């Protein structure tokens, strides 16, 4: 058995496919003969062009969801194709809110297991095997499915580089929804988008993150100012997001963003395993923590054992002085 | 308003985790505790039942060895009763198998609302609650940071990449809550004493009418083929700040040509 067809769930945000979907298309090219993207909502010529450029020959579009959350309708459409014998050998989902929902719904509809938190995909015995970083990334587990049927994988952001293939625009076809029923009753009634200036957290070359060691919400502006001076983005540990100091969109880690900047500066962050999985692959890591045994130092290229209230203001002054 | 909360009982996350070298499953020995991630669901359920002016909070858990320690914690917080599914055939069950078991147990409680965490602390696939919702034929809303009941529907603020969406669904529905949705209460002495008289119904897979080949290692149809040490990062330079910490960071950034 070889891997013939792989589908990639391509989420579109702000009129463009999200980077994780492009990463998955890139990897899928090296694993399967045919790569196709599954989308929903409005597929513009530009979106079809980008998806084609990253390797999709066909875009299968579920169409307008009428305000429904994607989980049920998109999974129904995929399930209907599989049941009709037009399914793929594997489906790759980005580990996003909606991606995880669609994967879980499809898994239950098809009675197929799903492998989640995947960080690498390789060919194995004619099929696919997935790699999972466990225990804070200290160990890597390899897993695979043991029976036939579409293999479902939910893959974490930044597991692969996104590289265009130079392919032409993908042909857009419809992927009609199947049976919906009462489970499709949840509706989005309003959207709230937070204002953010500067580069995006998961795209910035420099990320400056703050944690509970800052002591108080009114110290967070130190992080924002540093990020601004370094033309980077400001991030956070979950502890201070839960405490309400900063919005959730700042969170780095297992349930937050995965970042891979040139420099990650962790300030007053202990380095819990769930934080490490979101930033451990940064090219360079600088940590400031007053506890020399803090786990964050185990991944730091430069660690300063010190007080953030002294080091950060001095750093801001120093950078300003440099101009 | 009857709310069911799915609560996972897990090995203490403070203890170093380990995989069984044979089965490659997580070692689950000794006392299990209430997954901290689920304390938010329990608190949310108690508050919603309260706000609705009555109703019961029922816990549902699947755990080995008839484990009830974590359930006791949640009962002490104020939940009325618990259903525990414990059965040797469940060893090695994957997320879908777990969802099958939870769905069957939840169905018995006839809930208006089912709460779970967005993901557990130990397995963190985050797929179980939505798989369960599909098996129950219910709508689901994941990543709730605020939950309100209005008449016969649930209103949720759902986290998104760039903010949040307001999502509504008729009841019954499955909602997964994030940490930070509410501040979990500590069990009071009175609450702890009261757990003694609360019922924990213990069921087997057969009691739920589930075929044994649907669960356990066989039902999971996936296999761990290898566990290896990750490539270690080369040790960095750790220095104590003697007033020169900021300058050292600037020098490091200069070397990387970031400044
Ligand atoms: C299912 C699950 C998912 C999770 N997902 C995430 C996630 O996505 N992202 C995430 O970050 N966490 C996540 N967590 C939480 C994680 O386990 C930690 O609780 C969290 O990362 C801790 O945040 P912190 O480092 O800011 O706080 P703490 O762990 O409290 O650390 C504070 C640090 O600041 C230091 N400090 C204190 N004062 C000073 C000072 N004056 N100067 C310098 N240093 C000081 C202390 O030494 C300490 O190391 C998750 C947890 C679970 C269970
Ligand atoms: C490191 C690791 C990786 C794994 N990877 C996979 C994988 O890729 N695919 C797979 O199918 N399985 C995987 N498993 C197995 C999986 O964790 C277990 O099957 C588990 O029973 C259910 O999944 P979860 O803990 O990930 O739940 P999640 O879906 O993360 O849990 C979310 C919420 O669902 C509820 N819930 C989950 N389990 C229970 C329970 N037993 N009782 C009551 N409520 C519960 C709780 O509210 C919980 O907070 C993995 C396990 C480990 C340790």
mmCIF file of C-alpha atoms and ligand atoms in Angstrom, chain A residues 100 113-118 130 132-135 141 143 145, chain B residues 5-10 19 24-26 28 35 37-38 60-64 85 92-99 102 115-132 176-177 220 222, ligand 2:
data_model
loop_
_atom_site.group_PDB
_atom_site.id
_atom_site.type_symbol
_atom_site.label_atom_id
_atom_site.label_comp_id
_atom_site.label_asym_id
_atom_site.label_seq_id
_atom_site.Cartn_x
_atom_site.Cartn_y
_atom_site.Cartn_z
ATOM 1 C CA UNK A 100 -9.464 19.891 16.097
ATOM 2 C CA UNK A 113 -9.210 6.910 15.620
ATOM 3 C CA UNK A 114 -7.260 10.141 15.348
ATOM 4 C CA UNK A 115 -3.641 10.877 16.226
ATOM 5 C CA UNK A 116 -3.217 14.351 17.695
ATOM 6 C CA UNK A 117 -0.411 16.721 18.687
ATOM 7 C CA UNK A 118 1.605 15.409 15.754
ATOM 8 C CA UNK A 130 3.339 10.273 13.137
ATOM 9 C CA UNK A 132 4.648 13.212 18.964
ATOM 10 C CA UNK A 133 6.727 15.269 21.379
ATOM 11 C CA UNK A 134 5.885 14.046 24.867
ATOM 12 C CA UNK A 135 6.921 14.984 28.385
ATOM 13 C CA UNK A 141 7.007 8.932 20.323
ATOM 14 C CA UNK A 143 2.756 6.032 16.295
ATOM 15 C CA UNK A 145 -2.621 3.159 12.651
ATOM 16 C CA UNK B 5 -19.269 17.354 34.029
ATOM 17 C CA UNK B 6 -16.742 14.935 32.565
ATOM 18 C CA UNK B 7 -13.832 14.795 34.971
ATOM 19 C CA UNK B 8 -10.621 12.930 34.353
ATOM 20 C CA UNK B 9 -8.657 11.468 37.235
ATOM 21 C CA UNK B 10 -4.957 11.538 36.452
ATOM 22 C CA UNK B 19 5.626 5.226 29.875
ATOM 23 C CA UNK B 24 3.914 2.246 25.829
ATOM 24 C CA UNK B 25 0.903 3.502 27.808
ATOM 25 C CA UNK B 26 1.232 6.138 30.493
ATOM 26 C CA UNK B 28 -1.111 5.148 36.029
ATOM 27 C CA UNK B 35 -7.280 16.886 36.713
ATOM 28 C CA UNK B 37 -8.222 21.346 34.043
ATOM 29 C CA UNK B 38 -11.547 19.802 35.077
ATOM 30 C CA UNK B 60 -18.834 11.281 34.924
ATOM 31 C CA UNK B 61 -15.385 9.725 34.953
ATOM 32 C CA UNK B 62 -13.595 6.780 33.417
ATOM 33 C CA UNK B 63 -10.634 5.607 35.478
ATOM 34 C CA UNK B 64 -8.805 2.392 36.363
ATOM 35 C CA UNK B 85 -16.748 3.633 34.680
ATOM 36 C CA UNK B 92 -5.012 1.341 26.614
ATOM 37 C CA UNK B 93 -8.240 2.954 25.414
ATOM 38 C CA UNK B 94 -7.726 5.852 22.997
ATOM 39 C CA UNK B 95 -9.650 9.113 22.811
ATOM 40 C CA UNK B 96 -12.433 7.734 20.581
ATOM 41 C CA UNK B 97 -12.887 4.706 22.837
ATOM 42 C CA UNK B 98 -12.996 7.020 25.844
ATOM 43 C CA UNK B 99 -15.631 9.111 24.068
ATOM 44 C CA UNK B 102 -18.298 8.717 28.324
ATOM 45 C CA UNK B 115 -19.198 20.287 30.332
ATOM 46 C CA UNK B 116 -15.637 19.082 29.834
ATOM 47 C CA UNK B 117 -12.214 20.730 29.680
ATOM 48 C CA UNK B 118 -10.733 21.794 26.342
ATOM 49 C CA UNK B 119 -7.996 19.239 26.990
ATOM 50 C CA UNK B 120 -6.730 17.041 29.774
ATOM 51 C CA UNK B 121 -3.359 17.577 31.445
ATOM 52 C CA UNK B 122 -1.938 14.099 30.791
ATOM 53 C CA UNK B 123 -3.171 12.996 27.343
ATOM 54 C CA UNK B 124 -4.203 16.423 25.964
ATOM 55 C CA UNK B 125 -5.616 15.214 22.656
ATOM 56 C CA UNK B 126 -8.525 17.619 23.190
ATOM 57 C CA UNK B 127 -10.696 15.529 20.892
ATOM 58 C CA UNK B 128 -12.630 13.400 23.411
ATOM 59 C CA UNK B 129 -15.466 15.846 24.244
ATOM 60 C CA UNK B 130 -16.290 16.558 20.578
ATOM 61 C CA UNK B 131 -16.114 12.869 19.657
ATOM 62 C CA UNK B 132 -18.511 12.287 22.554
ATOM 63 C CA UNK B 176 -15.585 22.624 26.686
ATOM 64 C CA UNK B 177 -14.208 25.255 29.025
ATOM 65 C CA UNK B 220 -7.722 1.958 19.652
ATOM 66 C CA UNK B 222 -3.224 2.641 16.717
HETATM 67 C C1 LIG C 2 1.179 11.530 25.709
HETATM 68 C C2 LIG C 2 -0.104 10.906 25.240
HETATM 69 C C3 LIG C 2 -0.502 11.064 23.908
HETATM 70 C C4 LIG C 2 -1.707 10.506 23.450
HETATM 71 N N1 LIG C 2 -2.063 10.668 22.141
HETATM 72 C C5 LIG C 2 -3.226 10.131 21.701
HETATM 73 C C6 LIG C 2 -3.637 10.310 20.364
HETATM 74 O O1 LIG C 2 -2.930 10.919 19.558
HETATM 75 N N2 LIG C 2 -4.839 9.798 19.975
HETATM 76 C C7 LIG C 2 -5.649 9.110 20.834
HETATM 77 O O2 LIG C 2 -6.736 8.708 20.437
HETATM 78 N N3 LIG C 2 -5.281 8.916 22.119
HETATM 79 C C8 LIG C 2 -4.097 9.417 22.570
HETATM 80 N N4 LIG C 2 -3.717 9.222 23.868
HETATM 81 C C9 LIG C 2 -4.610 8.495 24.759
HETATM 82 C C10 LIG C 2 -5.666 9.429 25.343
HETATM 83 O O3 LIG C 2 -5.036 10.448 26.072
HETATM 84 C C11 LIG C 2 -6.571 8.650 26.237
HETATM 85 O O4 LIG C 2 -7.281 7.778 25.444
HETATM 86 C C12 LIG C 2 -7.558 9.388 27.088
HETATM 87 O O5 LIG C 2 -8.425 8.407 27.651
HETATM 88 C C13 LIG C 2 -8.514 10.400 26.432
HETATM 89 O O6 LIG C 2 -7.901 11.412 25.889
HETATM 90 P P1 LIG C 2 -7.309 12.761 26.582
HETATM 91 O O7 LIG C 2 -6.794 12.570 27.930
HETATM 92 O O8 LIG C 2 -6.360 13.173 25.573
HETATM 93 O O9 LIG C 2 -8.598 13.654 26.688
HETATM 94 P P2 LIG C 2 -8.881 15.126 26.170
HETATM 95 O O10 LIG C 2 -9.711 15.055 24.953
HETATM 96 O O11 LIG C 2 -7.668 15.973 26.150
HETATM 97 O O12 LIG C 2 -9.790 15.544 27.397
HETATM 98 C C14 LIG C 2 -10.620 16.686 27.401
HETATM 99 C C15 LIG C 2 -11.625 16.520 28.493
HETATM 100 O O13 LIG C 2 -12.472 15.387 28.228
HETATM 101 C C16 LIG C 2 -12.861 14.797 29.469
HETATM 102 N N5 LIG C 2 -12.265 13.474 29.609
HETATM 103 C C17 LIG C 2 -11.248 12.929 28.916
HETATM 104 N N6 LIG C 2 -10.977 11.689 29.398
HETATM 105 C C18 LIG C 2 -11.829 11.480 30.415
HETATM 106 C C19 LIG C 2 -12.043 10.408 31.322
HETATM 107 N N7 LIG C 2 -11.290 9.297 31.282
HETATM 108 N N8 LIG C 2 -13.025 10.526 32.245
HETATM 109 C C20 LIG C 2 -13.789 11.644 32.300
HETATM 110 N N9 LIG C 2 -13.619 12.694 31.486
HETATM 111 C C21 LIG C 2 -12.653 12.604 30.558
HETATM 112 C C22 LIG C 2 -12.316 15.695 30.551
HETATM 113 O O14 LIG C 2 -13.213 16.742 30.809
HETATM 114 C C23 LIG C 2 -11.064 16.220 29.860
HETATM 115 O O15 LIG C 2 -10.546 17.359 30.490
HETATM 116 C C24 LIG C 2 -2.513 9.763 24.333
HETATM 117 C C25 LIG C 2 -2.113 9.609 25.669
HETATM 118 C C26 LIG C 2 -0.923 10.159 26.122
HETATM 119 C C27 LIG C 2 -0.527 9.958 27.552
#
